[in-house]
Tab-separated table of C-alpha atoms in Angstrom:
chain	number	residue	atom	x	y	z
A	10	MET	CA	-22.545	17.926	-26.608
A	11	MET	CA	-20.862	19.839	-29.415
A	12	GLN	CA	-17.232	18.859	-30.003
A	13	VAL	CA	-14.661	21.614	-30.555
A	14	GLU	CA	-11.314	21.063	-32.260
A	15	ALA	CA	-8.365	22.139	-30.110
A	16	THR	CA	-4.627	21.762	-29.615
A	17	ILE	CA	-2.875	19.996	-26.752
A	18	LYS	CA	-1.915	23.342	-25.175
A	19	GLU	CA	-5.558	24.377	-25.088
A	20	LEU	CA	-6.732	21.307	-23.150
A	21	ARG	CA	-7.772	21.808	-19.516
A	22	PRO	CA	-8.699	19.174	-16.882
A	23	ARG	CA	-12.383	20.162	-16.947
A	24	ASN	CA	-12.710	20.031	-20.739
A	25	ARG	CA	-15.178	17.407	-21.929
A	26	ASN	CA	-15.944	18.581	-25.453
A	27	LYS	CA	-12.557	19.224	-27.069
A	28	ILE	CA	-10.914	16.939	-29.610
A	29	ILE	CA	-7.400	16.970	-31.026
A	30	GLU	CA	-5.775	15.540	-34.110
A	31	ALA	CA	-2.524	13.764	-33.277
A	32	LYS	CA	-0.014	11.369	-34.771
A	33	VAL	CA	1.324	8.406	-32.766
A	34	TYR	CA	5.108	8.232	-33.093
A	35	ARG	CA	5.749	5.358	-30.706
A	36	SER	CA	3.573	2.684	-29.126
A	37	TRP	CA	4.674	1.750	-25.591
A	38	ILE	CA	2.985	-1.644	-25.508
A	39	ALA	CA	6.010	-3.163	-23.761
A	40	ARG	CA	5.134	-1.124	-20.653
A	41	ASP	CA	1.762	-2.840	-20.392
A	42	PRO	CA	-0.330	0.344	-20.230
A	43	PRO	CA	-3.817	0.024	-18.696
A	44	GLY	CA	-6.628	-0.343	-21.188
A	45	THR	CA	-8.869	2.591	-21.990
A	46	THR	CA	-12.009	0.465	-21.957
A	47	GLU	CA	-14.456	1.492	-19.250
A	48	LYS	CA	-14.914	-1.128	-16.536
A	49	ASP	CA	-17.574	-2.024	-13.982
A	50	TYR	CA	-16.457	-3.098	-10.519
A	51	ILE	CA	-18.228	-4.388	-7.418
A	52	GLY	CA	-16.791	-4.953	-3.965
A	53	CYS	CA	-17.086	-4.106	-0.292
A	54	TYR	CA	-16.840	-0.489	0.824
A	55	ILE	CA	-14.068	-0.234	3.425
A	56	SER	CA	-13.439	3.465	4.006
A	57	SER	CA	-13.263	6.869	2.359
A	58	GLY	CA	-11.282	10.030	2.905
A	59	GLN	CA	-12.406	13.621	3.117
A	60	ALA	CA	-12.955	15.686	-0.013
A	61	ASP	CA	-9.881	17.666	-1.002
A	62	THR	CA	-8.999	20.137	-3.740
A	63	ILE	CA	-6.081	19.909	-6.148
A	64	GLY	CA	-4.768	22.215	-8.842
A	65	ASP	CA	-3.783	25.853	-9.100
A	66	PRO	CA	-5.998	27.936	-6.752
A	67	ASN	CA	-5.758	30.832	-9.177
A	68	ARG	CA	-7.029	28.765	-12.087
A	69	ASP	CA	-8.911	25.484	-12.351
A	70	GLN	CA	-9.276	23.456	-9.176
A	71	MET	CA	-10.807	20.003	-8.873
A	72	VAL	CA	-12.405	18.220	-5.932
A	73	ILE	CA	-11.040	14.749	-5.219
A	74	ARG	CA	-11.916	11.965	-2.770
A	75	LYS	CA	-10.380	8.505	-2.278
A	76	VAL	CA	-12.512	5.427	-1.569
A	77	GLU	CA	-11.096	2.018	-0.615
A	78	ILE	CA	-12.859	-1.098	-1.933
A	79	GLN	CA	-12.020	-4.752	-1.202
A	80	ASN	CA	-12.992	-7.948	-2.962
A	81	LEU	CA	-13.438	-11.360	-1.368
A	82	ASN	CA	-9.740	-12.145	-1.777
A	83	ARG	CA	-9.037	-9.133	0.493
A	84	ASN	CA	-7.352	-7.305	-2.362
A	85	SER	CA	-7.856	-3.550	-2.085
A	86	ILE	CA	-8.313	-1.113	-4.918
A	87	GLU	CA	-8.569	2.644	-4.636
A	88	LEU	CA	-11.433	4.458	-6.332
A	89	THR	CA	-10.883	8.140	-7.052
A	90	LEU	CA	-13.993	10.320	-7.148
A	91	TRP	CA	-13.801	13.686	-8.884
A	92	ASP	CA	-15.710	16.973	-8.700
A	93	ASP	CA	-19.466	16.515	-8.106
A	94	LEU	CA	-19.161	12.818	-7.244
A	95	ALA	CA	-16.440	13.605	-4.709
A	96	ASP	CA	-18.214	16.642	-3.287
A	97	LYS	CA	-21.621	14.979	-2.909
A	98	PHE	CA	-20.355	11.625	-1.609
A	99	GLU	CA	-22.392	10.964	1.551
A	100	LYS	CA	-19.502	9.734	3.666
A	101	ASP	CA	-21.142	10.038	7.096
A	102	GLN	CA	-24.345	8.298	6.001
A	103	ILE	CA	-22.459	5.501	4.235
A	104	ASP	CA	-20.119	4.977	7.199
A	105	ALA	CA	-23.181	4.668	9.452
A	106	LEU	CA	-24.758	1.863	7.398
A	107	GLU	CA	-24.691	-1.651	8.761
A	108	LYS	CA	-21.655	-3.568	7.561
A	109	PRO	CA	-20.812	-4.943	5.100
A	110	VAL	CA	-21.701	-2.237	2.570
A	111	ILE	CA	-21.539	-3.245	-1.091
A	112	ILE	CA	-20.454	-0.618	-3.613
A	113	ALA	CA	-20.731	-0.941	-7.388
A	114	VAL	CA	-18.955	1.396	-9.790
A	115	SER	CA	-19.935	1.649	-13.431
A	116	SER	CA	-17.940	2.920	-16.405
A	117	CYS	CA	-14.766	3.688	-14.474
A	118	LYS	CA	-11.320	4.151	-15.949
A	119	VAL	CA	-8.390	1.972	-14.936
A	120	SER	CA	-5.080	3.749	-14.383
A	121	ARG	CA	-1.700	2.875	-12.896
A	122	TYR	CA	0.068	4.599	-10.008
A	123	ARG	CA	3.375	3.295	-8.609
A	124	ASN	CA	2.813	0.090	-10.563
A	125	GLN	CA	-0.597	-0.406	-8.933
A	126	LEU	CA	-3.924	-0.289	-10.749
A	127	GLN	CA	-6.510	2.252	-9.641
A	128	LEU	CA	-10.078	3.129	-10.573
A	129	SER	CA	-11.080	6.643	-11.557
A	130	SER	CA	-14.670	7.839	-11.458
A	131	THR	CA	-14.573	10.064	-14.536
A	132	PRO	CA	-17.266	9.694	-15.853
A	133	ALA	CA	-18.355	6.837	-13.584
A	134	THR	CA	-21.351	6.429	-11.304
A	135	TYR	CA	-21.305	4.565	-8.004
A	136	TYR	CA	-24.138	2.699	-6.276
A	137	ILE	CA	-24.368	1.792	-2.593
A	138	ASN	CA	-26.007	-1.590	-1.956
A	139	PRO	CA	-27.247	-1.736	-5.576
A	140	ARG	CA	-30.397	-3.688	-6.418
A	141	ILE	CA	-28.854	-6.616	-8.258
A	142	PRO	CA	-29.869	-10.289	-8.107
A	143	HIS	CA	-26.790	-11.448	-6.178
A	144	LEU	CA	-26.588	-8.592	-3.673
A	145	GLN	CA	-27.591	-10.689	-0.667
A	146	ASP	CA	-25.199	-13.462	-1.721
A	147	TYR	CA	-22.345	-10.964	-1.900
A	148	ARG	CA	-23.240	-9.473	1.477
A	149	ALA	CA	-23.459	-12.899	3.088
A	150	GLU	CA	-20.002	-13.861	1.773
A	151	TYR	CA	-18.427	-10.599	2.913
A	152	LYS	CA	-20.131	-10.860	6.300
A	153	GLU	CA	-18.770	-14.360	6.853
A	154	LEU	CA	-15.275	-13.260	5.834
A	155	PHE	CA	-15.281	-10.080	7.907
A	156	ASN	CA	-16.699	-11.821	10.970
A	157	LEU	CA	-13.666	-14.109	10.903
A	158	ASN	CA	-11.181	-11.304	10.319
A	159	PRO	CA	-12.627	-7.760	10.252
A	160	PRO	CA	-10.898	-5.275	7.907
A	161	LEU	CA	-8.704	-2.704	9.611
A	162	GLU	CA	-9.733	0.948	9.520
A	163	ILE	CA	-6.707	2.489	7.869
A	164	VAL	CA	-5.465	6.078	7.623
A	165	ARG	CA	-3.322	6.212	4.494
A	166	GLN	CA	-2.237	9.851	4.560
A	167	PRO	CA	0.312	10.973	7.190
A	168	TYR	CA	-0.670	13.459	9.874
A	169	GLU	CA	1.081	16.798	10.059
A	170	ASP	CA	0.890	16.649	13.852
A	171	LYS	CA	3.797	14.579	15.186
A	172	GLU	CA	1.886	13.183	18.165
A	173	GLN	CA	-0.930	11.987	15.907
A	174	GLU	CA	1.579	10.417	13.548
A	175	LYS	CA	2.989	8.353	16.425
A	176	LEU	CA	-0.428	6.726	16.819
A	177	ARG	CA	-1.439	6.417	13.155
A	178	ASN	CA	-2.678	2.910	12.348
A	179	ARG	CA	-1.727	1.657	15.828
A	180	PHE	CA	-2.725	-1.996	15.937
A	181	ALA	CA	-1.439	-4.815	18.100
A	182	LEU	CA	1.108	-7.086	16.430
A	183	SER	CA	-1.154	-10.021	17.283
A	184	VAL	CA	-3.773	-8.460	14.993
A	185	LEU	CA	-1.376	-7.542	12.192
A	186	LEU	CA	0.074	-11.047	12.069
A	187	HIS	CA	-3.302	-12.402	10.976
A	188	GLN	CA	-3.804	-10.018	8.069
A	189	ILE	CA	-3.074	-10.607	4.393
A	190	PRO	CA	-0.014	-8.423	3.633
A	191	LYS	CA	-1.100	-7.607	0.072
A	192	THR	CA	-4.286	-6.023	1.405
A	193	TYR	CA	-2.279	-3.356	3.231
A	194	GLU	CA	0.642	-2.987	0.857
A	195	GLY	CA	2.163	0.459	1.256
A	196	VAL	CA	0.253	1.232	4.481
A	197	TRP	CA	2.284	2.518	7.430
A	198	PHE	CA	1.564	1.072	10.886
A	199	THR	CA	2.934	1.990	14.308
A	200	CYS	CA	3.605	-0.005	17.453
A	201	GLU	CA	5.646	0.302	20.627
A	202	GLY	CA	7.806	-2.771	20.829
A	203	THR	CA	11.071	-4.211	22.092
A	204	VAL	CA	13.864	-5.714	19.986
A	205	THR	CA	14.345	-9.137	21.579
A	206	SER	CA	16.956	-10.772	19.328
A	207	ILE	CA	19.031	-10.387	16.164
A	208	ASN	CA	18.787	-12.964	13.383
A	209	ALA	CA	22.319	-14.337	12.931
A	210	SER	CA	21.411	-16.676	10.070
A	211	ARG	CA	21.663	-13.950	7.423
A	212	ASP	CA	24.106	-11.208	6.474
A	213	TRP	CA	23.848	-8.036	8.549
A	214	TYR	CA	25.257	-5.868	5.743
A	215	TYR	CA	26.007	-6.044	2.037
A	216	PRO	CA	28.306	-4.160	-0.379
A	217	SER	CA	26.288	-1.834	-2.568
A	218	CYS	CA	26.699	0.576	-5.408
A	219	THR	CA	27.710	4.074	-4.323
A	220	THR	CA	25.062	5.567	-6.607
A	221	CYS	CA	22.096	3.262	-5.937
A	222	SER	CA	21.187	0.633	-3.333
A	223	LEU	CA	21.731	-2.406	-5.579
A	224	LYS	CA	24.042	-5.107	-4.309
A	225	ALA	CA	27.536	-4.861	-5.817
A	226	GLU	CA	28.906	-8.142	-7.177
A	227	TYR	CA	32.584	-8.981	-6.616
A	228	ASN	CA	34.172	-10.423	-9.764
A	229	ASP	CA	37.905	-10.777	-10.502
A	230	GLY	CA	38.871	-8.358	-7.748
A	231	ILE	CA	36.423	-5.663	-8.871
A	232	PHE	CA	33.091	-4.618	-7.379
A	233	GLU	CA	30.500	-4.043	-10.071
A	234	CYS	CA	26.940	-2.709	-10.120
A	235	LYS	CA	24.578	-4.192	-12.692
A	236	VAL	CA	23.326	-0.710	-13.532
A	237	HIS	CA	26.274	1.640	-12.978
A	238	GLY	CA	29.130	-0.689	-13.898
A	239	PRO	CA	32.531	-1.132	-12.159
A	240	LEU	CA	33.049	0.649	-8.839
A	241	GLU	CA	36.261	2.122	-7.465
A	242	TYR	CA	35.051	0.998	-4.052
A	243	PRO	CA	31.656	-0.142	-2.703
A	244	SER	CA	29.431	1.359	-0.067
A	245	TYR	CA	28.129	-0.805	2.792
A	246	ARG	CA	24.492	-0.876	3.812
A	247	TYR	CA	22.656	-2.386	6.778
A	248	ASN	CA	20.321	-5.233	5.937
A	249	PHE	CA	19.689	-7.237	9.099
A	250	LYS	CA	16.684	-8.885	10.698
A	251	ALA	CA	15.558	-8.761	14.298
A	252	ASN	CA	12.624	-9.985	16.342
A	253	LEU	CA	10.238	-7.290	17.551
A	254	THR	CA	8.015	-8.190	20.510
A	255	GLU	CA	4.892	-6.408	21.706
A	256	ASN	CA	3.132	-8.010	24.675
A	257	THR	CA	2.825	-11.690	23.656
A	258	ALA	CA	3.264	-11.252	19.888
A	259	THR	CA	6.598	-11.383	18.067
A	260	SER	CA	7.353	-10.563	14.443
A	261	THR	CA	10.414	-10.363	12.237
A	262	ILE	CA	11.428	-6.833	11.356
A	263	MET	CA	14.074	-5.755	8.848
A	264	PHE	CA	16.479	-2.858	9.301
A	265	PHE	CA	17.963	-0.940	6.390
A	266	THR	CA	20.297	1.965	5.770
A	267	PRO	CA	19.840	4.893	6.352
A	268	LYS	CA	17.334	4.662	9.213
A	269	ALA	CA	19.130	1.698	10.769
A	270	ASN	CA	21.939	4.177	11.485
A	271	ASP	CA	19.716	5.780	14.150
A	272	ILE	CA	19.004	2.438	15.827
A	273	VAL	CA	22.591	1.150	15.804
A	274	GLY	CA	24.104	4.557	16.548
A	275	ILE	CA	26.648	4.434	13.715
A	276	ASP	CA	26.452	4.239	9.930
A	277	CYS	CA	27.267	0.943	8.247
A	278	ASN	CA	30.401	2.164	6.420
A	279	SER	CA	31.939	3.364	9.689
A	280	LEU	CA	31.039	0.177	11.544
A	281	VAL	CA	32.518	-2.075	8.849
A	282	ALA	CA	35.686	0.059	8.748
A	283	SER	CA	36.073	-0.230	12.541
A	284	LEU	CA	36.146	-4.048	12.456
A	285	THR	CA	39.429	-5.910	11.997
A	286	ASN	CA	37.936	-8.750	9.971
A	287	PRO	CA	34.328	-7.850	9.158
A	288	ASP	CA	32.146	-10.891	8.545
A	289	PRO	CA	28.574	-10.450	7.217
A	290	ARG	CA	27.456	-13.425	9.366
A	291	ASP	CA	29.252	-12.323	12.555
A	292	ILE	CA	26.944	-9.827	14.280
A	293	PRO	CA	29.111	-7.098	15.894
A	294	GLU	CA	28.592	-5.970	19.484
A	295	LYS	CA	27.300	-2.587	18.327
A	296	ILE	CA	24.281	-4.238	16.698
A	297	GLN	CA	23.813	-6.698	19.572
A	298	GLN	CA	23.351	-3.693	21.861
A	299	VAL	CA	20.077	-2.955	20.074
A	300	VAL	CA	18.538	-5.986	21.842
A	301	GLY	CA	16.383	-4.999	24.810
A	302	LYS	CA	15.702	-1.466	23.557
A	303	THR	CA	12.074	-0.298	23.316
A	304	HIS	CA	10.973	2.193	20.675
A	305	ILE	CA	7.897	3.336	18.826
A	306	PHE	CA	8.306	1.856	15.360
A	307	GLN	CA	6.595	2.868	12.155
A	308	PHE	CA	6.609	0.087	9.602
A	309	GLN	CA	4.834	-1.534	6.684
A	310	TYR	CA	4.391	-5.056	5.379
A	311	ASN	CA	7.256	-6.326	3.252
A	312	THR	CA	6.004	-8.316	0.267
A	313	SER	CA	9.498	-8.905	-1.174
A	314	SER	CA	12.364	-9.861	1.114
A	315	LYS	CA	15.012	-10.810	-1.435
A	316	GLN	CA	18.315	-9.615	-0.016
A	317	GLY	CA	20.123	-6.948	-2.007
A	318	SER	CA	17.600	-7.145	-4.816
A	319	GLY	CA	16.704	-4.333	-7.150
A	320	THR	CA	13.207	-4.185	-5.693
A	321	MET	CA	12.772	-1.003	-3.691
A	322	GLN	CA	11.850	-1.834	-0.118
A	323	GLU	CA	9.827	0.716	1.795
A	324	PRO	CA	9.890	-0.510	5.350
A	325	CYS	CA	9.887	2.087	8.061
A	326	GLU	CA	11.468	3.955	10.911
A	327	LYS	CA	11.830	4.412	14.625
A	328	ILE	CA	9.728	7.342	15.790
A	329	ASN	CA	11.460	9.508	18.378
A	330	LYS	CA	9.830	12.271	20.369
A	331	ASP	CA	10.766	14.592	17.535
A	332	ILE	CA	9.750	13.034	14.228
A	333	PRO	CA	11.899	14.267	11.311
A	334	GLN	CA	10.043	16.160	8.609
A	335	GLN	CA	11.252	13.789	5.911
A	336	THR	CA	10.723	10.235	7.138
A	337	GLN	CA	12.643	7.390	5.542
A	338	PRO	CA	12.160	3.615	5.649
A	339	LEU	CA	13.787	1.482	8.296
A	340	ALA	CA	11.973	-1.749	9.073
A	341	ALA	CA	9.249	-4.000	7.761
A	342	ILE	CA	7.087	-6.842	8.997
A	343	THR	CA	7.875	-9.861	6.849
A	344	TYR	CA	5.548	-12.402	8.439
A	345	ILE	CA	2.964	-13.931	6.097
A	346	PRO	CA	0.246	-15.873	7.951
A	347	THR	CA	-0.957	-19.296	6.891
A	348	PRO	CA	-4.622	-19.731	5.908
A	349	ALA	CA	-5.324	-21.555	9.160
A	350	GLU	CA	-3.863	-18.739	11.235
A	351	SER	CA	-5.854	-16.112	9.400
A	352	THR	CA	-9.131	-17.414	10.845
A	353	ASN	CA	-8.320	-17.093	14.540
A	354	ILE	CA	-10.096	-13.776	15.109
A	355	GLN	CA	-13.821	-14.008	15.765
A	356	ALA	CA	-16.379	-11.211	15.792
A	357	THR	CA	-20.029	-10.979	16.783
A	358	PRO	CA	-22.343	-11.620	13.794
A	359	VAL	CA	-24.563	-8.750	12.688
A	360	THR	CA	-27.921	-8.783	10.948
A	361	ALA	CA	-28.376	-7.484	7.411
A	362	THR	CA	-30.810	-4.633	6.861
A	363	GLN	CA	-29.406	-2.063	4.474
A	364	GLU	CA	-30.538	1.014	2.640
A	365	GLN	CA	-30.588	0.281	-1.094
A	366	ARG	CA	-30.628	2.284	-4.276
A	367	ASP	CA	-31.799	1.457	-7.738
A	368	THR	CA	-29.325	0.210	-10.308
A	369	PRO	CA	-29.824	0.782	-14.053
A	370	PRO	CA	-30.707	-2.432	-15.969
A	371	ALA	CA	-27.516	-2.358	-18.054
A	372	LEU	CA	-25.290	-2.221	-14.991
A	373	GLU	CA	-27.428	-4.796	-13.201
A	374	ASP	CA	-26.937	-7.303	-16.013
A	375	THR	CA	-23.179	-6.737	-16.015
A	376	LEU	CA	-22.716	-6.961	-12.269
A	377	ALA	CA	-24.981	-9.978	-11.941
A	378	LYS	CA	-22.608	-11.914	-14.193
A	379	GLN	CA	-19.557	-10.907	-12.195
A	380	SER	CA	-18.154	-12.832	-9.271
A	381	SER	CA	-16.556	-10.774	-6.536
A	382	LYS	CA	-14.070	-13.556	-5.954
A	383	GLY	CA	-12.759	-13.893	-9.462
A	384	SER	CA	-9.579	-15.766	-10.246
A	385	ALA	CA	-6.274	-15.075	-8.587
A	386	ALA	CA	-4.999	-13.458	-11.757
A	387	ASP	CA	-8.043	-11.204	-12.066
A	388	THR	CA	-7.935	-9.944	-8.512
A	389	THR	CA	-4.226	-9.246	-8.646
A	390	LYS	CA	-4.769	-6.827	-11.486
A	391	LEU	CA	-7.155	-4.838	-9.331
A	392	THR	CA	-4.903	-4.600	-6.319
A	393	SER	CA	-3.919	-1.081	-5.350
A	394	ALA	CA	-2.408	0.533	-2.369
A	395	LYS	CA	-1.376	4.037	-2.748
C-alpha cells in the first residue's frame, strides 16, 4: 500500500495509507496510557450485540459491533469489531454453537475507556474455536467453571421502551449474590424487592461540598473540601444502607442523593434542617418509613463502598411506572460472595462437539503459549465493562 503524506486535518477514520510528520511536545507517561503494541487474546465468547453505525450520516460512517469475552477468572473484556468484521460477524451461527465457545483475537489494539481496558479489532482477525493445541483443555476448563456458575446473558445498552427497561437484566437476587462483582462492573440489573430494614451502624448522611459530592471535612470551625477549598456552608447528602429482600434472598443496598430523595420523599438538606439535633447515627422516622415498601429497583454492583470517598459510585434507582428520561444512580448491591458460596449453582453438563476454523501458524504458536487463567495482575489489566 502506497503511503501518502498528509496533515492532521486531512485524516479520516477510514484512512489507512496516510502518514503525518509531528513533534511531541509533552509525554503523558504519568497517565499510564495503553501500549500501542498489538496483542493476541483468547477467552470464552459470552455474547455480542447487533451491528450499529456511528459517524456523520452525510459523510463517513463506520459499522461497529461489541463482543464480550471472559477469561477463567471471570474477568470480562469488550472487543470492538469495526466495518467488515462487524458487518460479517455471524452472530446467530455463533450463538447457536454448543457452549462454551472459544474465541481468539489476533493483532488487536488495547485502548482505555472510563479507566477500563478494551480491545479493538482494527486491524485484528478473530477465530471461533481455533485449531490450537490446547483448545480442548481450554474448553474443558471453561465448561467446568460454567457448569458450576453459568455466565449471565447481559444486555448492556438501555432500552428506549420504558416497559422493557423495567425488565432489563432481571435476575433473582439469589443468583446475583453468587456472581463475581468485577465480572459485571457497570452493568445495570433490575429486581422487584422490599426494603426490610435500615442499617443503623453507619451514618445515614454526610456533609459534602456544594460543588462536588466529596465529603467536607470540619476543621477549626470551617467545612473544607479537598478540591474546592473552604466552604461557606456544606450540603448534606444521603448515604445510607438498607436490606433489600426478594423472595428468600436478601442483599445490602446503598442509597445516595439525589435518587434517594424519591425513596425518602424529601431531600437530605431539608430533612437535616427539620431535625432539632441531627445525628448521623440516629435514623430519623422519615427514613424508617421506607421499610416495608416494595419497588422495582435498578442497580449495579458496588466495587468500592468507602463512605464519602472521591470514588464516583454509580449505583442505581427506583423504577416507577414512568421512568425519567435521564436516570441517575440510587442504590448498589455491595455483597461480595466467598469462594465457597460461588459454587452453589449446578448445571447439567453438556458434551463438546464444536465447529472449528483454521488458525494461522503464527497465531497458533502465540496462543498455545498463553494461559487463559494468567496471573491476577494480568487479568485485571484486561477487565472491561463499558
